[in-house]
Short mmCIF file of C-alpha atoms in Angstrom, two decimals:
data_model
loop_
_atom_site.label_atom_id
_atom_site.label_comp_id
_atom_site.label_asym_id
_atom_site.label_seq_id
_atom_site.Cartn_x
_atom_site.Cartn_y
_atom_site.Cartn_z
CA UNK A 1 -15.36 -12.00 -47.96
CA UNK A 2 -18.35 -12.59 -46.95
CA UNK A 3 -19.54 -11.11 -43.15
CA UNK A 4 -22.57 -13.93 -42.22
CA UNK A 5 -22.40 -16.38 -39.63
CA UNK A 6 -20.67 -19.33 -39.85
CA UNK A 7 -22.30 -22.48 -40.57
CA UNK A 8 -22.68 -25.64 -38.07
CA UNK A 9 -21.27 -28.14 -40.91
CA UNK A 10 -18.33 -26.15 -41.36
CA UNK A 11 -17.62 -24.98 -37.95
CA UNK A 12 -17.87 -29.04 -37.41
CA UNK A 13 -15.23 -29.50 -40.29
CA UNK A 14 -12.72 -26.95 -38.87
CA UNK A 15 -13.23 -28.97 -35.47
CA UNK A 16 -12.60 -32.36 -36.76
CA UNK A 17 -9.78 -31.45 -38.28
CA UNK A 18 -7.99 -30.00 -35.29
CA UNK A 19 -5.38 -32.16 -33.50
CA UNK A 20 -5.19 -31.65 -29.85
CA UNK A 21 -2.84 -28.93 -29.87
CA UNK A 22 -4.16 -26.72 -32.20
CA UNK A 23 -7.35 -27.37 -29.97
CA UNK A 24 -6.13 -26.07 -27.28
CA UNK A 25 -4.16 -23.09 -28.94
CA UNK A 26 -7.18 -22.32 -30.06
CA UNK A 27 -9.11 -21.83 -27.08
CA UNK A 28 -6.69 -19.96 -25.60
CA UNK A 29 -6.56 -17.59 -28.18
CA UNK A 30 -10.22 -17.31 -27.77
CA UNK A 31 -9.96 -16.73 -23.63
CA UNK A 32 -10.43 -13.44 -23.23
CA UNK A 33 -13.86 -13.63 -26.12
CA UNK A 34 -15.70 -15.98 -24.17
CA UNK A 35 -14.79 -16.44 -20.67
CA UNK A 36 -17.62 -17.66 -19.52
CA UNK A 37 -17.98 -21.32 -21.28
CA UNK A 38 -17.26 -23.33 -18.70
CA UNK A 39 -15.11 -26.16 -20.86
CA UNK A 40 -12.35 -25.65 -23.05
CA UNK A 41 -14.12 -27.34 -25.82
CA UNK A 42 -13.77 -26.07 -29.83
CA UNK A 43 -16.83 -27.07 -31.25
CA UNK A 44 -18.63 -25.31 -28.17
CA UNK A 45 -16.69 -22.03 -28.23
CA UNK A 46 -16.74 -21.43 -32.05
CA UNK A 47 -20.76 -22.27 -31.52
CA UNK A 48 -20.65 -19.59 -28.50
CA UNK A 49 -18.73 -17.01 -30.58
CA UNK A 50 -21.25 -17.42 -33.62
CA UNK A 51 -24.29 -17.25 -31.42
CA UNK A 52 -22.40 -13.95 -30.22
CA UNK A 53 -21.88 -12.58 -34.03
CA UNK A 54 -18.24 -12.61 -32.97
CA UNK A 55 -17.73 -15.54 -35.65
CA UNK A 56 -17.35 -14.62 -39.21
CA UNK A 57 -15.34 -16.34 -42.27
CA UNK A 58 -13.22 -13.61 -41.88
CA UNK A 59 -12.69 -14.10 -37.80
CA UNK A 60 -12.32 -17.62 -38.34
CA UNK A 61 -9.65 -17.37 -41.22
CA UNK A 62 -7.67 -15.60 -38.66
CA UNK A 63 -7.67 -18.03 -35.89
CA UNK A 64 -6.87 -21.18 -38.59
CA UNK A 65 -4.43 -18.48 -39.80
CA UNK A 66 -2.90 -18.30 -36.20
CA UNK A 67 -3.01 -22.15 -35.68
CA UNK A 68 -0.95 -22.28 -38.94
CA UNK A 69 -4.16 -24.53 -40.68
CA UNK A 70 -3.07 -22.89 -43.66
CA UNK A 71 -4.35 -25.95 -45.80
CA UNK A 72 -7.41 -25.67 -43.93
CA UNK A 73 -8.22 -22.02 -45.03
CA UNK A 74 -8.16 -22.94 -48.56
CA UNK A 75 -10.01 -26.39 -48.75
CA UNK A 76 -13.10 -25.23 -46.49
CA UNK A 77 -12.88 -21.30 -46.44
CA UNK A 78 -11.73 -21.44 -50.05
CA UNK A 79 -9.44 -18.56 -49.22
CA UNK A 80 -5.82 -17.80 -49.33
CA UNK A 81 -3.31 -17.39 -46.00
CA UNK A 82 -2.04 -14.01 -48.47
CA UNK A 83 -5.68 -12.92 -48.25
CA UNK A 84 -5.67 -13.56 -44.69
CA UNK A 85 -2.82 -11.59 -43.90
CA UNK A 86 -4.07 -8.91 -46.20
CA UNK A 87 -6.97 -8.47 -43.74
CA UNK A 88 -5.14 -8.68 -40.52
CA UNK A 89 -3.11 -5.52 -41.54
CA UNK A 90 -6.04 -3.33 -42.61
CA UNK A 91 -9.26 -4.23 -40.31
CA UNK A 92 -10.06 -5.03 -36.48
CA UNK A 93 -8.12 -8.45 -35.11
CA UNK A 94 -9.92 -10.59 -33.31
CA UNK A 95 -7.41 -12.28 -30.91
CA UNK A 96 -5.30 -9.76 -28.87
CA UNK A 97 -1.31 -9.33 -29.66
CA UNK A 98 -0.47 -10.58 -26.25
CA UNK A 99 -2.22 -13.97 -26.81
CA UNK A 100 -0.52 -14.03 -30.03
CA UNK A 101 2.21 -13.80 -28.62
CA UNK A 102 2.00 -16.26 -25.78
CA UNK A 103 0.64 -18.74 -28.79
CA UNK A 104 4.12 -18.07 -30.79
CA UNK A 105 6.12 -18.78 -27.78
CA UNK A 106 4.50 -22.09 -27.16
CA UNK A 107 5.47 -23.02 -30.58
CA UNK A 108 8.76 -22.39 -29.94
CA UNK A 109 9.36 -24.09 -26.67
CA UNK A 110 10.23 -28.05 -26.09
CA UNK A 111 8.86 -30.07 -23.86
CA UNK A 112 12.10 -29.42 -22.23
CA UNK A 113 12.29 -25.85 -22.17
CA UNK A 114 8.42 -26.08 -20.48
CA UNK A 115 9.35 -28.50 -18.20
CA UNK A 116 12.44 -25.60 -17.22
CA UNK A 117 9.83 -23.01 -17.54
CA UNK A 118 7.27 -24.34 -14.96
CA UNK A 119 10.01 -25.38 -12.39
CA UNK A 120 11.23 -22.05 -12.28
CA UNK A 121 7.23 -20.73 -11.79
CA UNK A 122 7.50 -23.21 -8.12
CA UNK A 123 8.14 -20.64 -5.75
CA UNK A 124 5.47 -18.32 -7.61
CA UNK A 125 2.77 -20.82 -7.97
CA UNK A 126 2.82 -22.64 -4.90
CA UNK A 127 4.10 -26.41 -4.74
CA UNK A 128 0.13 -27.01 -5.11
CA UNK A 129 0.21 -26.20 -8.07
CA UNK A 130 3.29 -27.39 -9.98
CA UNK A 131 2.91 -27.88 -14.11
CA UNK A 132 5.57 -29.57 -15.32
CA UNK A 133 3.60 -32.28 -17.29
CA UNK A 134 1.15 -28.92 -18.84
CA UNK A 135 2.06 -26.89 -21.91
CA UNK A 136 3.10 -23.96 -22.32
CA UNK A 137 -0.34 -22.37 -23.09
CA UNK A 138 -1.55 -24.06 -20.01
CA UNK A 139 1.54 -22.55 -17.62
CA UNK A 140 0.26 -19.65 -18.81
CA UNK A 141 -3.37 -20.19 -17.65
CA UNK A 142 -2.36 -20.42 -14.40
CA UNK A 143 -0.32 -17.58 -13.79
CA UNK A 144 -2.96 -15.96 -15.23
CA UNK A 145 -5.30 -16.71 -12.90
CA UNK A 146 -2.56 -15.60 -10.13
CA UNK A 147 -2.14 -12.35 -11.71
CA UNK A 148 1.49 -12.84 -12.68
CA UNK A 149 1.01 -12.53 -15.76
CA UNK A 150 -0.89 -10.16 -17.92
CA UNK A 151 -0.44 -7.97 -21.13
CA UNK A 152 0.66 -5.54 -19.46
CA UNK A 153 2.89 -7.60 -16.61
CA UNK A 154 5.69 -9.73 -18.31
CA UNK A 155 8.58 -9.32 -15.67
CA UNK A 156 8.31 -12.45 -14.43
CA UNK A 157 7.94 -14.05 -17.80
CA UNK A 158 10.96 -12.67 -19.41
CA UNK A 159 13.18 -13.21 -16.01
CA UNK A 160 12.40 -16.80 -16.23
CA UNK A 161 12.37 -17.13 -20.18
CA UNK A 162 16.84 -15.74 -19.69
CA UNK A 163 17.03 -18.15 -16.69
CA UNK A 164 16.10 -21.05 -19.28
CA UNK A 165 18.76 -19.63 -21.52
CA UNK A 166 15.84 -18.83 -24.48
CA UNK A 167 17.01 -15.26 -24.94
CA UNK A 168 15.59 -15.25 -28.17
CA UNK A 169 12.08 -15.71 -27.11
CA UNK A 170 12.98 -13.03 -24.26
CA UNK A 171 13.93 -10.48 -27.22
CA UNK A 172 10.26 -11.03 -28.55
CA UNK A 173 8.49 -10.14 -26.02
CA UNK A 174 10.76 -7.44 -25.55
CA UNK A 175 9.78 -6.53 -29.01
CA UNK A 176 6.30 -6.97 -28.02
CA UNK A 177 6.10 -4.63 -25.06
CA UNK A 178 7.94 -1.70 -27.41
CA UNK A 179 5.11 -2.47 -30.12
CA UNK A 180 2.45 -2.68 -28.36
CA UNK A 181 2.66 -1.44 -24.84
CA UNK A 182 4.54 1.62 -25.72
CA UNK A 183 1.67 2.74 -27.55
CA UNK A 184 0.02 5.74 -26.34
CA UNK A 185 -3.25 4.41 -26.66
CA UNK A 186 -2.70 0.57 -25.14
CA UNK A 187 -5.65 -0.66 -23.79
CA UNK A 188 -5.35 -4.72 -22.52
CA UNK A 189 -7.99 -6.58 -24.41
CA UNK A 190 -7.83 -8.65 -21.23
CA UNK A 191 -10.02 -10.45 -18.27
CA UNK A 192 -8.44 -11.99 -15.81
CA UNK A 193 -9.22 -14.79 -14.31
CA UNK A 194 -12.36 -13.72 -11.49
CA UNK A 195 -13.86 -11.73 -14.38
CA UNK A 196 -13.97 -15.28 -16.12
CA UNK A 197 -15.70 -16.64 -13.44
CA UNK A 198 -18.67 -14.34 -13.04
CA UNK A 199 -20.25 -15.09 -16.46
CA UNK A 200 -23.25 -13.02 -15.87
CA UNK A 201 -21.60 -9.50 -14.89
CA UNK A 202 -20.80 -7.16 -17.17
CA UNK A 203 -17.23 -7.90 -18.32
CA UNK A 204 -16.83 -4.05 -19.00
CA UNK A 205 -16.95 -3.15 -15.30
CA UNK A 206 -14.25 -2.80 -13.48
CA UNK A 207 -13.47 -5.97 -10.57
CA UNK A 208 -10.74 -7.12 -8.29
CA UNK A 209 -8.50 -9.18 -9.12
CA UNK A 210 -9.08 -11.56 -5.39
CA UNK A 211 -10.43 -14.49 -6.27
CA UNK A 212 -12.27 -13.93 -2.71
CA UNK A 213 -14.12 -10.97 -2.95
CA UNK A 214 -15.66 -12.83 -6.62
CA UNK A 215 -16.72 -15.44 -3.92
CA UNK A 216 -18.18 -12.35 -1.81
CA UNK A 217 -19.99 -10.86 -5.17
CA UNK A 218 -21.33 -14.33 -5.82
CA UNK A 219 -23.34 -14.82 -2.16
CA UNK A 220 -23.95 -11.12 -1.71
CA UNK A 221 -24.68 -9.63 -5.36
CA UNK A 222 -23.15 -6.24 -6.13
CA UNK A 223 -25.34 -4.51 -3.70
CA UNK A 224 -21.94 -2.84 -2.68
CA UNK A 225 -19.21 -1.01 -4.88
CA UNK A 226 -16.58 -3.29 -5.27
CA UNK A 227 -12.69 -2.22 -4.62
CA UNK A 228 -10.99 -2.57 -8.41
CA UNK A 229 -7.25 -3.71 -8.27
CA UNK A 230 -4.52 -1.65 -9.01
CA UNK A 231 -2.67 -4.30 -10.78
CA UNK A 232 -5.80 -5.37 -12.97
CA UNK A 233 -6.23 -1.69 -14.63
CA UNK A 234 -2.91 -0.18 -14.39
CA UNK A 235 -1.21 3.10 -12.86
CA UNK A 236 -3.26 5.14 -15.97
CA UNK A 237 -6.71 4.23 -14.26
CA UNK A 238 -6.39 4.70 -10.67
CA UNK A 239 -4.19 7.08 -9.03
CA UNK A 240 -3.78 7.24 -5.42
CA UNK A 241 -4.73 10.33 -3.18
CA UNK A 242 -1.48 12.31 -3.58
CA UNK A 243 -1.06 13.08 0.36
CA UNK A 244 -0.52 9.15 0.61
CA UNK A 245 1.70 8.05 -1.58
CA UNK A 246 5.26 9.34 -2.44
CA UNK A 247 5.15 10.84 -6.08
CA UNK A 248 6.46 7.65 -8.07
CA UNK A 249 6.30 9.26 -12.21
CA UNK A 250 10.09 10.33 -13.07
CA UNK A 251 11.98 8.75 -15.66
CA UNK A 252 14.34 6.87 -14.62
CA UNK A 253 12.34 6.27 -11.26
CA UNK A 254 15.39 6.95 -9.58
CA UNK A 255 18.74 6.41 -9.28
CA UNK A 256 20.31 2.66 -7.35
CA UNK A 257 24.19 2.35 -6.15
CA UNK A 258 24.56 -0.91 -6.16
CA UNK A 259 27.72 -1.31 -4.01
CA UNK A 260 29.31 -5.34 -3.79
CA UNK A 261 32.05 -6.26 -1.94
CA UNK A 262 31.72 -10.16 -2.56
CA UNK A 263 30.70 -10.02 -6.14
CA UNK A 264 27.96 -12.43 -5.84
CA UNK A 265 24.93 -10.17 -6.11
CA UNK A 266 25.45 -7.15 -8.47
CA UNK A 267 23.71 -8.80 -11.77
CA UNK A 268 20.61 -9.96 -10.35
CA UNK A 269 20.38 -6.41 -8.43
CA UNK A 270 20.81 -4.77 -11.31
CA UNK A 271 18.25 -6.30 -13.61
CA UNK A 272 15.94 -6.39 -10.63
CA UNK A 273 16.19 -2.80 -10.51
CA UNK A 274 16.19 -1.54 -14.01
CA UNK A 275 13.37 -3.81 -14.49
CA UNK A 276 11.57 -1.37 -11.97
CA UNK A 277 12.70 1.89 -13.87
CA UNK A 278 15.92 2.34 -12.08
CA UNK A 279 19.09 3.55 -13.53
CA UNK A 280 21.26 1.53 -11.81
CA UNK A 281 25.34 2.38 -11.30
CA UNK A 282 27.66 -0.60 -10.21
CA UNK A 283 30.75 -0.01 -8.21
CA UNK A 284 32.33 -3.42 -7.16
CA UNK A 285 34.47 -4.34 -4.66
CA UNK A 286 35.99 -1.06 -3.22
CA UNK A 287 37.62 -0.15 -0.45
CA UNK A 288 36.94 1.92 2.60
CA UNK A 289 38.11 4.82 1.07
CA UNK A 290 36.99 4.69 -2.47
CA UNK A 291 33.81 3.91 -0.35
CA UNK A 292 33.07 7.04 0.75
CA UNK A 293 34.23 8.62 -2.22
CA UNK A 294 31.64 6.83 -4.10
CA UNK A 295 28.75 7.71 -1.78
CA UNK A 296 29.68 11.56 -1.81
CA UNK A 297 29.95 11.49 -5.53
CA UNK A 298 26.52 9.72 -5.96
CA UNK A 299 24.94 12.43 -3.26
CA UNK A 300 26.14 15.24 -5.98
CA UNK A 301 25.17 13.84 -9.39
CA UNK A 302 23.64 16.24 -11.67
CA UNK A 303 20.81 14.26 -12.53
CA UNK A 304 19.66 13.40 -8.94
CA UNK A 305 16.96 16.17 -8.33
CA UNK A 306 14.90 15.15 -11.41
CA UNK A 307 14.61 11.21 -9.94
CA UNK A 308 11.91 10.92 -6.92
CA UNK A 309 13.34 8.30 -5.40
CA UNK A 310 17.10 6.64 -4.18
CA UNK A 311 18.20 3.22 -4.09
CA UNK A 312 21.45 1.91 -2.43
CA UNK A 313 22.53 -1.47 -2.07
CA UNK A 314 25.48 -2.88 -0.03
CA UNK A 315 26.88 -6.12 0.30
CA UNK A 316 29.56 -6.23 2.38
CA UNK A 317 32.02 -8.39 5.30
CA UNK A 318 31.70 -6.26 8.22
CA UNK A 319 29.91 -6.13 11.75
CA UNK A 320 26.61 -5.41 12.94
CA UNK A 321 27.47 -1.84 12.57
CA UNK A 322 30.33 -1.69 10.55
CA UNK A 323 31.67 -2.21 7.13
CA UNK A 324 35.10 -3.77 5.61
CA UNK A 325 34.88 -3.48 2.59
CA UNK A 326 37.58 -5.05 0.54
CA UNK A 327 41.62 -4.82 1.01
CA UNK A 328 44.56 -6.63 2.84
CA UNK A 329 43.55 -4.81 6.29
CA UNK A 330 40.12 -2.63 5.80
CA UNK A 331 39.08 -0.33 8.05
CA UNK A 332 35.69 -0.32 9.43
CA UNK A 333 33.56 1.64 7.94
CA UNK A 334 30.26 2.83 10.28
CA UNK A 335 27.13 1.92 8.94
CA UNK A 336 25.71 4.82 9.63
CA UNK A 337 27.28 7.11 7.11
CA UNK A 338 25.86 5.48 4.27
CA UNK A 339 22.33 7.62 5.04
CA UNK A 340 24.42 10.75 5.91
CA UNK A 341 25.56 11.46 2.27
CA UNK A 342 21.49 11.36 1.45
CA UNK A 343 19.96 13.13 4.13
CA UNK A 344 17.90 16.33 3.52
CA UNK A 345 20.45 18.47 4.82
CA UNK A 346 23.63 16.90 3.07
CA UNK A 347 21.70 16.25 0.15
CA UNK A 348 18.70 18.79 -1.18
CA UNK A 349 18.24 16.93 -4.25
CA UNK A 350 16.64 14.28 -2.51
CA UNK A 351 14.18 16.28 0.52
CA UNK A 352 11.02 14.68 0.59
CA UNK A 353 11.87 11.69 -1.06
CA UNK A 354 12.34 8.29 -0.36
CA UNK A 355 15.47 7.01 -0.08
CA UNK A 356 16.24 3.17 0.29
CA UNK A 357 18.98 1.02 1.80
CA UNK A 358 19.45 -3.00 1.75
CA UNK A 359 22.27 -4.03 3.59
CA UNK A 360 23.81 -7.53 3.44
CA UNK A 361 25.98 -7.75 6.21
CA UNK A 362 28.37 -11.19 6.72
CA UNK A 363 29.29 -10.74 10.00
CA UNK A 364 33.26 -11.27 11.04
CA UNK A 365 33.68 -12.84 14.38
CA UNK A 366 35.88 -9.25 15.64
CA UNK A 367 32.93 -7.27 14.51
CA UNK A 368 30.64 -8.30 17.00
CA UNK A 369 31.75 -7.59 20.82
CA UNK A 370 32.69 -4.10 19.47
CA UNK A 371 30.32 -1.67 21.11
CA UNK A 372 31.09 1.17 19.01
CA UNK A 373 29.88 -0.43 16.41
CA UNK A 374 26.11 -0.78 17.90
CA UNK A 375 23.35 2.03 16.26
CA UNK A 376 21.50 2.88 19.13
CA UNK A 377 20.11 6.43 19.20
CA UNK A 378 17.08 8.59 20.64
CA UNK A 379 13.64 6.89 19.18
CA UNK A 380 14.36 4.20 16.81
CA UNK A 381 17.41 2.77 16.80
CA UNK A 382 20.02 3.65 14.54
CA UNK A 383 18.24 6.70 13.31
CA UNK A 384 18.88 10.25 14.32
CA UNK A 385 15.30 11.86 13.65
CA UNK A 386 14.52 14.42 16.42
CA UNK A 387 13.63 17.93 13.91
CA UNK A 388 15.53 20.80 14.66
CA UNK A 389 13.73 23.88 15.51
CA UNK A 390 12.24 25.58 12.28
CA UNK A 391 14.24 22.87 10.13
CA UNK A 392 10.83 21.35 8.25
CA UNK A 393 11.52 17.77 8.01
CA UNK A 394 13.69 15.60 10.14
CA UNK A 395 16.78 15.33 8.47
CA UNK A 396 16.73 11.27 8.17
CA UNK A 397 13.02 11.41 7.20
CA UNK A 398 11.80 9.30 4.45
CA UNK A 399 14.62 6.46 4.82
CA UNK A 400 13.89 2.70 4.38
CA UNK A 401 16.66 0.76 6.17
CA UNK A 402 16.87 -2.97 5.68
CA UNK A 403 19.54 -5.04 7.39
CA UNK A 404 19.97 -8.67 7.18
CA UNK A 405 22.86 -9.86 8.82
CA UNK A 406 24.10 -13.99 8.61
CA UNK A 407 27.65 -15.63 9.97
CA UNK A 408 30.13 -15.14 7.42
CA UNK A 409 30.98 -19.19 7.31
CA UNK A 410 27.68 -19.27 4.89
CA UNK A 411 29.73 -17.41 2.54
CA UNK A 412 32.68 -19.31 2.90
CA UNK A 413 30.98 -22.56 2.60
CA UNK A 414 29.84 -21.51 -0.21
CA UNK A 415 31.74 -19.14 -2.00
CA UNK A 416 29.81 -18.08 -5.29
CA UNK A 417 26.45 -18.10 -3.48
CA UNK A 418 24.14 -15.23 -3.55
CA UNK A 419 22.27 -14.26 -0.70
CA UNK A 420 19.33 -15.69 0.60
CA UNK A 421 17.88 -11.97 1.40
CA UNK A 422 19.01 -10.55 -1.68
CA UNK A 423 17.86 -13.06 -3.98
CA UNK A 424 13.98 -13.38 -2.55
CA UNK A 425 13.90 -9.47 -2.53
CA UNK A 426 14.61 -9.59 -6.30
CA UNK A 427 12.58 -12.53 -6.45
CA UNK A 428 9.50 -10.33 -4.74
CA UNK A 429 10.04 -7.04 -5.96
CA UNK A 430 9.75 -8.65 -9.96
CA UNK A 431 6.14 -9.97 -8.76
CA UNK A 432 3.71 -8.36 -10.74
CA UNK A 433 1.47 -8.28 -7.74
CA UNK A 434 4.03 -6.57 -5.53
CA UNK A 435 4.44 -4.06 -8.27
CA UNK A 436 1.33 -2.15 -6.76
CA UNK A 437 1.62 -3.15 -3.06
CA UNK A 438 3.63 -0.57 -0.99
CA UNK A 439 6.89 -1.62 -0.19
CA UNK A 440 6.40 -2.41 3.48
CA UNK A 441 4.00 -4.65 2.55
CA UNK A 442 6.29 -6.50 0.06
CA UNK A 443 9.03 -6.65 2.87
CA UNK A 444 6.15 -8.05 5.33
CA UNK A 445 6.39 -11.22 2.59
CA UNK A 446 9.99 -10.67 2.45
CA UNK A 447 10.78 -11.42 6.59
CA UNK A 448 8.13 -14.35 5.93
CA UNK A 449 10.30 -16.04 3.56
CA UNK A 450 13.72 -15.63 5.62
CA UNK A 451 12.11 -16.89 8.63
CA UNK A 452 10.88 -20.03 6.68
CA UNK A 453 14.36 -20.39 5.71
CA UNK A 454 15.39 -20.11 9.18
CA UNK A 455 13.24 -22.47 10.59
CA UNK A 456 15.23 -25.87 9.33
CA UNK A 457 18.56 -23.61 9.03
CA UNK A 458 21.89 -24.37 10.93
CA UNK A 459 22.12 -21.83 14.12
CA UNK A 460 25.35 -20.68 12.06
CA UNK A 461 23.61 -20.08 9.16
CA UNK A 462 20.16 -18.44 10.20
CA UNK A 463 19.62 -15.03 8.69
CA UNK A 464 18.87 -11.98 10.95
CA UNK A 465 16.67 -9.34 9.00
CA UNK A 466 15.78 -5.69 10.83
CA UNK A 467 13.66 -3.26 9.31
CA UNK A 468 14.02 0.42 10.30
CA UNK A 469 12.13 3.28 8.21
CA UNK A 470 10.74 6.58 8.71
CA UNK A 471 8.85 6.92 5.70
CA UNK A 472 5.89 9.76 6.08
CA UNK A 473 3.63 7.93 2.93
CA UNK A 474 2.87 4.55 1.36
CA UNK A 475 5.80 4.13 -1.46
CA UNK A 476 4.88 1.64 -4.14
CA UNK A 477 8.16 0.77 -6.60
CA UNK A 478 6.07 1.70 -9.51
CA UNK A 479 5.73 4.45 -11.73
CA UNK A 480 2.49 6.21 -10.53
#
C-alpha cells in the first residue's frame, strides 16, 4: 500500500460520507494527533494530519477501519478490512488502545446507559457541567479535561460503568488495563487537556495538568520551569524525595480490616480499597470479644512486615469513645485499643509505617454522659505519644485517626443506608486526582463535603468528623 499523502478529493469523499457520529468518533480518535485545531471538524483534521505526513492510505484505512466504514475502505481505498487488519497486527497504529477503547464502549452504550453514565459523573464534574444530553465520546472529553480520566486512570470509569449494571463493558477495560497497562514498557500516547491548549509548545515537554498555571504560561512565556503533575506522568516519572514521603511500593500496598457492625458499608470499602492495592479482610458483625480477637490476630499475620502500610475500618453503635459492637447486651469496647494492637511496640511489623483508622461511630444516647469513655490525654487528644527514653519513635507515631460520629436515629430512619462519611471517602479516595495528593489533603476535601452536608442537615442528623494523626511524612495512597 502505497505510503504518499492523501489526496484533497478523496479526503473530501471519506468526509462526505461520514454521518455525524462517525464524525465525531473520528475526531476523537484523532485527539491526542492534533490537539491543537481548534474545531472538531473532519475535513480540517484529516487536512491537518496530511499537512503533518501523519495521513497515509494506510493511516486512514485504519481510522475508517475503526469507524466500522468497512464499505468505505473498499469503494475509495480499494482495499480490504482483512488487509486492514493484516496491517494493524504487524506495523505502528496510529490511534492509541485507550481511545480505541473508549470508541468501542461508546458503541456499546444506549442513550440510556449515557444518560446513567453522566448522572453518576455529577458530583465529579460539578453541576456546571452536567452531560446528560452528550455522548459517550463527549462524557469522556470532559473528564478528560478534569483529569479523571486518562489511559492510565480508569477507577472512576469502571466504578461507575458496575454502578450502571454494564459489567460487561467493566470486564473490557479490565481486559484493557492487563493488556496494555501491565506492559512493562507502557507509555500513554496521551495529552491532556492544557497540553491541547498551548498549540505552540512542544507537546513532548512535560506540563501540569492546572488548567491555571497554562493561563500563567500563556501571559508569562516559559521564562520559568514549570511544576509537571504527578498524576499527568505517573509514579514511574517522578518520585518524591524519600525523607518526605512514606515508602508507598509493596504489593499488596498493605493490608485493610474492614470491621462492620451494621452491614451497610463493607462492599463499597472493600472495592474502594483493593482498587488502591489493598488486600482487604472482612469480618462482619462481631462481638466485643471476637473483636479483640480479630484485632490481635490481624497485629500477628505473617504477611504483615512485607506491606508498608495498615488500614482499619470500623463501623460500629457505640459512644464517643466506646464501641458495642453487636449482641443482645455488648459491652463497651474503648476506642482506644483499636491502635494498641498496631503500635510500634505491640506490633514490629508495622514501625515506621503508617497505619490508618476510619471510625464510623452511631452514637447511643447512654454512650454519651459517660466520662470514661472521653480520649483525652497529654498533647493531642486521644493519643498517647510522649517517647520513652532511648525508645526511637513514639510508640503511636505514624497513626491517622479519623472519627465521624452522627445520632444513631439516622441509621434507624434509615436502615440500609450507608454512611455519609464512608461513602464520600470512597467516593474521594477513587479520584484519580486524589490518587497523588497526600492523604491529608484528600481528607481536607473530605471535612468540606460533610460540612456541606451539614449545613441544610437536621441538628439530629449532622455529622461530627475529628481528625487526629501523628504522621512524621506526606503519605499518598498510591504505589510510589
Amino acid at each position: 500500500m502505497s505510503v504518499s499523502r492523501v489526496a484533497a478529493a478523496v479526503i473530501q469523499q471519506v468526509e462526505e460520507e461520514l454521518d455525524e457520529e462517525e464524525k465525531e468518533t473520528l475526531v476523537f480518535l484523532c485527539r491526542d494527533l492534533a490537539p491543537d485545531l481548534p474545531s472538531a471538524d473532519v475535513r480540517e483534521l484529516l487536512r491537518a494530519l496530511n499537512d503533518r505526513d501523519q495521513l497515509t492510505l494506510a493511516t486512514l484505512s485504519e481510522l475508517l477501519y475503526r469507524v466500522k466504514r468497512f464499505d468505505l475502505l473498499k469503494r475509495i481505498l480499494k482495499t480490504e478490512r482483512a488487509t486492514v487488519e493484516a496491517n494493524l497486527i504487524s506495523n505502528p497504529r496510529l490511534v492509541s488502545d485507550y481511545r480505541v477503547l473508549m470508541a468501542e464502549l461508546g458503541e456499546d452504550m444506549d442513550k440510556s446507559d449515557v444518560t446513567s453514565f453522566s448522572f453518576l459523573l455529577t458530583d465529579y464534574m460539578g453541576r456546571g457541567k452536567k452531560a446528560v444530553d452528550k455522548s459517550f465520546l463527549a462524557v469522556v472529553i470532559e473528564l478528560e479535561k478534569l483529569n479523571l480520566v486518562a489511559p492510565d486512570q480508569l477507577d472512576l470509569l469502571e466504578k461507575c460503568l458496575k454502578n450502571i449494571h454494564r459489567i460487561d463493558l467493566k470486564k473490557k477495560v479490565q481486559k484493557y488495563r492487563q493488556a496494555v497497562l501491565g506492559a512493562s514498557n507502557f507509555q500513554p500516547n496521551y495529552v491532556n487537556a492544557v497540553q491541547a491548549s498551548l498549540p505552540n509548545l512542544n507537546l513532548l515537554e512535560p506540563l501540569s495538568c492546572q488548567e491555571h498555571q497554562a493561563g500563567r504560561i500563556l501571559q508569562h512565556g516559559l521564562q520559568q520551569p514549570v511544576k509537571t503533575s504527578i498524576q499527568e506522568l505517573g509514579p514511574t516519572l517522578i518520585q518524591p524525595p524519600p525523607d518526605e514521603y512514606y515508602r508507598m511500593q509493596s504489593q499488596p500496598l498493605g493490608i485493610c480490616l474492614i470491621i462492620d457492625c451494621i452491614g451497610n458499608d463493607t462492599e463499597g470499602l472493600k472495592e474502594t480499597f483493593e482498587a488502591l492495592g489493598f488486600e482487604v479482610t472482612t469480618r462482619p458483625y462481631p462481638d466485643v470479644e471476637a473483636l479483640d480477637r480479630i484485632l490481635r490476630d490481624t497485629a500477628r499475620l505473617p504477611g504483615l512486615g512485607a506491606c508498608d502500610s495498615f488500614a482499619c475500618v470500623l463501623v460500629s453503635r457505640g459512644g464517643p469513645g466506646t464501641v458495642l459492637g453487636v449482641g443482645p447486651a455488648p459491652r463497651p469496647f474503648p476506642l482506644h485499643r483499636l491502635r494498641t494492637f498496631f503500635t510500634g511496640d505491640t506490633c514490629p511489623a508495622l514501625l515506621g509505617k503508617p497505619k490508618l483508622f476510619f471510625v464510623q461511630s452511631y452514637l447511643v444516647a447512654e454512650g454519651r454522659d459517660d466520662p470514661a469513655s472521653l480520649l483525652e490525654v497529654d498533647g493531642c487528644p486521644g493519643f498517647r505519644t510522649p517517647p520513652e527514653p532511648g525508645a526511637g519513635l513514639p510508640r503511636e507515631a505514624d497513626i491517622f485517626w479519623s472519627q465521624c460520629e452522627v445520632d444513631v436515629s439516622v441509621l434507624e430512619r434509615s436502615p440500609g443506608s450507608a454512611s455519609f462519611y464512608l461513602r464520600s471517602l470512597s467516593e474521594l479516595l477513587l479520584q484519580p486526582a486524589s490518587r497523588r495528593r497526600p492523604l491529608l489533603d484528600v481528607h481536607t476535601d473530605l471535612t468540606r463535603k460533610v460540612d456541606e452536608r451539614n449545613v441544610w442537615a437536621a441538628s439530629e442528623e449532622k455529622y461530627s468528623l475529628v481528625l487526629k494523626h501523628t504522621l512524621r511524612k506526606k503519605l499518598i495512597l498510591s504505589r510510589s
